[in-house]
Each structure stands twice: as structure tokens, then as C-alpha cells.
GROMACS .gro file of C-alpha atoms in nm:
model
   91
    1MET     CA    1   9.390   9.326  12.471
    2ASP     CA    2   9.339   9.664  12.371
    3GLU     CA    3   9.046   9.870  12.425
    4ALA     CA    4   8.822   9.931  12.158
    5PRO     CA    5   8.834  10.302  12.067
    6MET     CA    6   8.568  10.520  12.104
    7ALA     CA    7   8.469  10.881  11.989
    8PRO     CA    8   8.575  11.176  12.079
    9GLY     CA    9   8.414  11.337  12.479
   10VAL     CA   10   8.319  10.923  12.532
   11VAL     CA   11   8.374  10.831  12.835
   12GLY     CA   12   8.293  10.446  12.855
   13TYR     CA   13   7.907  10.324  12.744
   14ARG     CA   14   7.602  10.177  12.927
   15SER     CA   15   7.313  10.064  12.877
   16GLY     CA   16   6.945  10.205  12.903
   17GLN     CA   17   6.603   9.968  12.942
   18CYS     CA   18   6.329  10.152  12.823
   19ARG     CA   19   6.052  10.298  13.165
   20ASN     CA   20   5.782  10.242  12.920
   21ASP     CA   21   5.799   9.850  12.725
   22GLU     CA   22   6.002   9.595  12.907
   23ASN     CA   23   5.932   9.442  12.585
   24ALA     CA   24   6.140   9.652  12.385
   25LEU     CA   25   6.527   9.700  12.282
   26SER     CA   26   6.764   9.819  12.543
   27HIS     CA   27   6.913  10.001  12.399
   28THR     CA   28   7.348  10.140  12.462
   29TYR     CA   29   7.373  10.461  12.592
   30ALA     CA   30   7.751  10.683  12.576
   31MET     CA   31   7.866  10.895  12.863
   32MET     CA   32   7.976  11.188  12.810
   33ASP     CA   33   8.321  11.333  12.940
   34ASP     CA   34   8.079  11.647  12.993
   35GLY     CA   35   7.878  11.406  13.160
   36GLU     CA   36   7.623  11.370  12.922
   37LEU     CA   37   7.453  11.067  12.805
   38TRP     CA   38   7.304  11.026  12.434
   39PRO     CA   39   7.167  10.698  12.282
   40MET     CA   40   7.408  10.540  12.024
   41CYS     CA   41   7.158  10.586  11.765
   42GLY     CA   42   6.782  10.673  11.719
   43TYR     CA   43   6.577  10.439  11.860
   44GLY     CA   44   6.734  10.510  12.135
   45TRP     CA   45   6.529  10.866  12.152
   46ASN     CA   46   6.186  10.668  12.316
   47ARG     CA   47   5.938  10.947  12.415
   48SER     CA   48   5.768  11.223  12.295
   49ASN     CA   49   5.725  11.100  11.933
   50GLY     CA   50   6.143  11.028  11.923
   51GLU     CA   51   6.224  11.443  12.055
   52ARG     CA   52   6.288  11.322  12.425
   53PHE     CA   53   6.401  10.965  12.597
   54SER     CA   54   6.334  10.796  12.997
   55ILE     CA   55   6.492  10.512  13.007
   56PHE     CA   56   6.657  10.264  13.349
   57ARG     CA   57   6.993  10.315  13.334
   58GLY     CA   58   7.237  10.013  13.355
   59SER     CA   59   7.593  10.042  13.492
   60PRO     CA   60   7.850  10.176  13.341
   61GLY     CA   61   8.083   9.961  13.065
   62THR     CA   62   7.690   9.713  13.010
   63GLU     CA   63   7.535   9.738  12.606
   64GLY     CA   64   7.140   9.737  12.538
   65ASP     CA   65   7.052   9.496  12.297
   66CYS     CA   66   6.967   9.695  11.924
   67CYS     CA   67   7.304   9.576  11.681
   68ILE     CA   68   7.207   9.950  11.568
   69CYS     CA   69   7.397  10.041  11.895
   70ALA     CA   70   7.667   9.738  11.875
   71ARG     CA   71   7.713   9.848  11.517
   72ASN     CA   72   7.788  10.241  11.618
   73VAL     CA   73   7.974  10.111  11.961
   74ALA     CA   74   8.263   9.954  11.668
   75GLY     CA   75   8.272  10.198  11.459
   76ALA     CA   76   8.307  10.425  11.669
   77LYS     CA   77   8.086  10.654  11.599
   78ALA     CA   78   8.000  10.956  11.779
   79PRO     CA   79   7.626  10.963  11.982
   80ILE     CA   80   7.271  11.099  11.831
   81THR     CA   81   7.284  11.407  12.000
   82ALA     CA   82   6.975  11.530  11.919
   83GLY     CA   83   6.659  11.318  11.811
   84PHE     CA   84   6.453  11.263  11.527
   85PRO     CA   85   6.085  11.257  11.440
   86HIS     CA   86   5.929  10.874  11.436
   87LYS     CA   87   5.649  10.721  11.580
   88THR     CA   88   5.662  10.570  11.959
   89ARG     CA   89   5.481  10.302  12.211
   90TRP     CA   90   5.423  10.552  12.481
   91LEU     CA   91   5.434  11.009  12.576
   0.00000   0.00000   0.00000
């Protein structure tokens, strides 16, 4: 079975659970070839009104339960490397 294509620079994915809200959706984060970790949807930016993120990292090869992240992974889209202003529950 062939592996799904990934956006340039992405070497894998891992889930990330919000550290401040155990009921929040988990998101998928792209592991980059330079060691960075970026969310696969804008809502993965879950702190400071969408300008930062703070997560419990899942194991490499896992994905979150956010359907936006899932669509972006399936479409081999690039991760979201900058936050966008939106209300967040914490900080």
C-alpha cells in the first residue's frame, strides 16, 4: 500500500490535545523536516486569541479528531504556519 502524499517539508503527523481544555477537539500537527511542528488547521492555534498553541503531543503517526485537519492532511495541504485572530478559551 502506498503512503499518502505530504506537502513539501512534512515528514509526518502527530495529534495534539489542548493542554487547557480536555473537552476540546484534538488537532493534527505536521512534523517538518527542520524540526518544527505546525497545525493542519487554523484552530490548532489554541492560545492567545489564535496567535500561539500549547498542546500535549501524541505519538508520531497519530492524527487528531478535527475534520478540518483531516481534510487538509488528505489533500496534502501545507500546515498553517501563522495564527489568525480568533477567540480562544484560555490566555
